[in-house]
Amino acid sequence: RFAGGTVGMLGTASISFALIDGLRRGRLHRARFIDASPVVDPIKAVKSAVEIELVRRAAAAQDEAMGAALAAVRPGMRELEVAAVAEHVGHSLGSEQGLFLAWSGPAGQPGQIVNRHLQHRELRPGDQFSLLIENNGPGGYYCELGRSVVLGRATAAMREQHEFVLEAQRFCVDRLRPNADCRDIWDAYNAFMREHGRPEERRVHFHGQGYDMVERPLVRFDETMPIAADTYFALHPAFSTPASYSWICDDFLLSGDGSVERLHSYPQDLVELG
């Protein structure tokens, strides 16, 4: 009796095309298919007190995983082996899945964190190494934590850029308010980057999280969903210049009273291991 009704779809970026195509050609060929995200996403975004406690546990687990991974860094290790330390600690603390992106190269060179199948370079003295932990914690809620270290001494340009990327993150934290427009934040951030002679953002700049690693609202030019209280976000400003690869990533909680809290306790330093 619903064969001619309206069917709402969710997760259309990953839903099986064969499933929807089969339904449209079969018993639901008279139905109207629509994207139901505008109905469901605002409900998903706002977290209850129980959910927020699980998010805190996920962030704390990532702090521990990052500490263990960076403490293990040694010349001769492959990027993959360092990332595996973080993954193992995450599993031991209740994580089930996630991504562990890494990159290394001589200090003072540009780069980009990459997926596991590209993490085969061996670390050498004097290298910089970056690790992004994007796994879930107990209860299935995702957080993100990203840091960089130097197997020696950081260049002056790297230290300067690290201070700037922290300033860029603070710039966005200051704009996390209930009912804030993501498009306005996107425009303001890119104006900030232009004013300081840095590259503009072209990706999703930062985003909500939950059961999905990347969850609306998305801070970018085409987001229509406003920011709400009791939501949390992964803030990860990143850019390369000819003299460095600069980035950092932490989760921040926007509470019902409008206050913003960094959920990770791991230090935001550019660590020198030499």
mmCIF file of N, CA and C in Angstrom, residues 41-42 45-46 172-186 205-208 215-220 223-233 235 252-255 258-260:
data_model
loop_
_atom_site.group_PDB
_atom_site.id
_atom_site.type_symbol
_atom_site.label_atom_id
_atom_site.label_comp_id
_atom_site.label_asym_id
_atom_site.label_seq_id
_atom_site.Cartn_x
_atom_site.Cartn_y
_atom_site.Cartn_z
ATOM 1 N N ASP A 41 19.359 14.917 9.825
ATOM 2 C CA ASP A 41 20.672 15.421 10.239
ATOM 3 C C ASP A 41 20.622 16.372 11.434
ATOM 4 N N PRO A 42 19.676 17.312 11.504
ATOM 5 C CA PRO A 42 19.636 18.178 12.698
ATOM 6 C C PRO A 42 19.337 17.408 13.986
ATOM 7 N N ALA A 45 22.667 15.600 14.983
ATOM 8 C CA ALA A 45 23.765 16.478 15.378
ATOM 9 C C ALA A 45 23.762 16.793 16.864
ATOM 10 N N VAL A 46 22.572 16.988 17.455
ATOM 11 C CA VAL A 46 22.476 17.379 18.864
ATOM 12 C C VAL A 46 22.630 16.137 19.739
ATOM 13 N N CYS A 172 38.535 29.761 14.447
ATOM 14 C CA CYS A 172 37.295 29.024 14.197
ATOM 15 C C CYS A 172 36.550 28.718 15.494
ATOM 16 N N VAL A 173 37.286 28.380 16.550
ATOM 17 C CA VAL A 173 36.648 28.117 17.844
ATOM 18 C C VAL A 173 35.842 29.332 18.289
ATOM 19 N N ASP A 174 36.387 30.513 18.075
ATOM 20 C CA ASP A 174 35.710 31.742 18.486
ATOM 21 C C ASP A 174 34.397 31.957 17.739
ATOM 22 N N ARG A 175 34.201 31.259 16.632
ATOM 23 C CA ARG A 175 32.983 31.421 15.830
ATOM 24 C C ARG A 175 32.000 30.273 16.012
ATOM 25 N N LEU A 176 32.314 29.363 16.925
ATOM 26 C CA LEU A 176 31.378 28.283 17.255
ATOM 27 C C LEU A 176 30.327 28.820 18.212
ATOM 28 N N ARG A 177 29.160 29.115 17.689
ATOM 29 C CA ARG A 177 28.056 29.644 18.498
ATOM 30 C C ARG A 177 26.752 29.005 18.025
ATOM 31 N N PRO A 178 25.786 28.833 18.919
ATOM 32 C CA PRO A 178 24.478 28.344 18.464
ATOM 33 C C PRO A 178 23.896 29.268 17.399
ATOM 34 N N ASN A 179 23.353 28.660 16.362
ATOM 35 C CA ASN A 179 22.732 29.347 15.221
ATOM 36 C C ASN A 179 23.730 30.010 14.282
ATOM 37 N N ALA A 180 25.030 29.767 14.473
ATOM 38 C CA ALA A 180 26.018 30.311 13.535
ATOM 39 C C ALA A 180 25.830 29.686 12.161
ATOM 40 N N ASP A 181 26.075 30.474 11.120
ATOM 41 C CA ASP A 181 25.949 30.025 9.738
ATOM 42 C C ASP A 181 27.302 29.492 9.264
ATOM 43 N N CYS A 182 27.341 28.233 8.843
ATOM 44 C CA CYS A 182 28.596 27.611 8.421
ATOM 45 C C CYS A 182 29.220 28.334 7.227
ATOM 46 N N ARG A 183 28.385 28.860 6.345
ATOM 47 C CA ARG A 183 28.913 29.570 5.178
ATOM 48 C C ARG A 183 29.614 30.854 5.591
ATOM 49 N N ASP A 184 29.097 31.522 6.620
ATOM 50 C CA ASP A 184 29.753 32.735 7.111
ATOM 51 C C ASP A 184 31.113 32.410 7.721
ATOM 52 N N ILE A 185 31.192 31.296 8.460
ATOM 53 C CA ILE A 185 32.475 30.895 9.048
ATOM 54 C C ILE A 185 33.471 30.565 7.935
ATOM 55 N N TRP A 186 33.007 29.845 6.922
ATOM 56 C CA TRP A 186 33.860 29.503 5.770
ATOM 57 C C TRP A 186 34.425 30.768 5.126
ATOM 58 N N HIS A 205 36.103 22.358 5.740
ATOM 59 C CA HIS A 205 37.052 22.978 6.665
ATOM 60 C C HIS A 205 37.024 22.324 8.038
ATOM 61 N N PHE A 206 35.845 22.278 8.664
ATOM 62 C CA PHE A 206 35.680 21.420 9.837
ATOM 63 C C PHE A 206 34.237 20.923 9.851
ATOM 64 N N HIS A 207 33.939 19.983 10.745
ATOM 65 C CA HIS A 207 32.668 19.264 10.615
ATOM 66 C C HIS A 207 32.240 18.657 11.937
ATOM 67 N N GLY A 208 30.934 18.389 12.024
ATOM 68 C CA GLY A 208 30.398 17.674 13.156
ATOM 69 C C GLY A 208 30.799 16.206 13.131
ATOM 70 N N GLU A 215 30.068 14.294 9.986
ATOM 71 C CA GLU A 215 28.642 14.465 10.177
ATOM 72 C C GLU A 215 28.299 15.950 10.029
ATOM 73 N N ARG A 216 27.158 16.229 9.487
ATOM 74 C CA ARG A 216 26.719 17.620 9.397
ATOM 75 C C ARG A 216 26.484 18.203 10.799
ATOM 76 N N PRO A 217 26.650 19.540 10.900
ATOM 77 C CA PRO A 217 26.908 20.488 9.822
ATOM 78 C C PRO A 217 28.364 20.495 9.375
ATOM 79 N N LEU A 218 28.570 20.789 8.091
ATOM 80 C CA LEU A 218 29.893 20.904 7.496
ATOM 81 C C LEU A 218 30.204 22.385 7.293
ATOM 82 N N VAL A 219 31.364 22.807 7.763
ATOM 83 C CA VAL A 219 31.742 24.199 7.547
ATOM 84 C C VAL A 219 32.361 24.301 6.159
ATOM 85 N N ARG A 220 31.529 24.680 5.200
ATOM 86 C CA ARG A 220 31.957 24.918 3.838
ATOM 87 C C ARG A 220 30.912 25.799 3.149
ATOM 88 N N GLU A 223 26.816 24.643 2.895
ATOM 89 C CA GLU A 223 26.051 24.070 4.005
ATOM 90 C C GLU A 223 24.875 24.980 4.363
ATOM 91 N N THR A 224 23.694 24.390 4.486
ATOM 92 C CA THR A 224 22.495 25.144 4.837
ATOM 93 C C THR A 224 22.063 24.922 6.287
ATOM 94 N N MET A 225 22.646 23.935 6.938
ATOM 95 C CA MET A 225 22.252 23.600 8.312
ATOM 96 C C MET A 225 23.044 24.448 9.300
ATOM 97 N N PRO A 226 22.373 25.187 10.197
ATOM 98 C CA PRO A 226 23.105 26.008 11.163
ATOM 99 C C PRO A 226 23.724 25.167 12.269
ATOM 100 N N ILE A 227 24.661 25.753 12.966
ATOM 101 C CA ILE A 227 25.292 25.106 14.120
ATOM 102 C C ILE A 227 24.340 25.198 15.317
ATOM 103 N N ALA A 228 24.234 24.109 16.069
ATOM 104 C CA ALA A 228 23.352 24.056 17.236
ATOM 105 C C ALA A 228 24.161 23.780 18.493
ATOM 106 N N ALA A 229 23.568 24.082 19.638
ATOM 107 C CA ALA A 229 24.189 23.751 20.916
ATOM 108 C C ALA A 229 24.187 22.241 21.129
ATOM 109 N N ASP A 230 25.084 21.784 22.018
ATOM 110 C CA ASP A 230 25.235 20.365 22.344
ATOM 111 C C ASP A 230 25.636 19.551 21.115
ATOM 112 N N THR A 231 26.529 20.131 20.330
ATOM 113 C CA THR A 231 27.137 19.445 19.194
ATOM 114 C C THR A 231 28.646 19.532 19.357
ATOM 115 N N TYR A 232 29.368 18.654 18.649
ATOM 116 C CA TYR A 232 30.834 18.725 18.730
ATOM 117 C C TYR A 232 31.425 18.602 17.342
ATOM 118 N N PHE A 233 32.647 19.129 17.206
ATOM 119 C CA PHE A 233 33.249 19.321 15.892
ATOM 120 C C PHE A 233 34.720 18.940 15.910
ATOM 121 N N LEU A 235 38.017 20.148 14.431
ATOM 122 C CA LEU A 235 38.611 21.342 13.824
ATOM 123 C C LEU A 235 40.033 21.004 13.410
ATOM 124 N N PHE A 252 36.073 19.805 19.595
ATOM 125 C CA PHE A 252 35.564 20.846 20.486
ATOM 126 C C PHE A 252 34.058 20.653 20.658
ATOM 127 N N LEU A 253 33.606 20.800 21.906
ATOM 128 C CA LEU A 253 32.191 20.651 22.252
ATOM 129 C C LEU A 253 31.574 22.023 22.469
ATOM 130 N N LEU A 254 30.471 22.294 21.760
ATOM 131 C CA LEU A 254 29.679 23.503 21.966
ATOM 132 C C LEU A 254 28.517 23.142 22.891
ATOM 133 N N SER A 255 28.560 23.618 24.124
ATOM 134 C CA SER A 255 27.561 23.239 25.123
ATOM 135 C C SER A 255 26.305 24.083 24.992
ATOM 136 N N GLY A 258 26.466 27.798 25.415
ATOM 137 C CA GLY A 258 27.266 28.543 24.446
ATOM 138 C C GLY A 258 28.760 28.473 24.659
ATOM 139 N N SER A 259 29.214 27.830 25.738
ATOM 140 C CA SER A 259 30.647 27.702 25.979
ATOM 141 C C SER A 259 31.241 26.623 25.082
ATOM 142 N N VAL A 260 32.543 26.742 24.783
ATOM 143 C CA VAL A 260 33.241 25.795 23.912
ATOM 144 C C VAL A 260 34.387 25.168 24.706
#
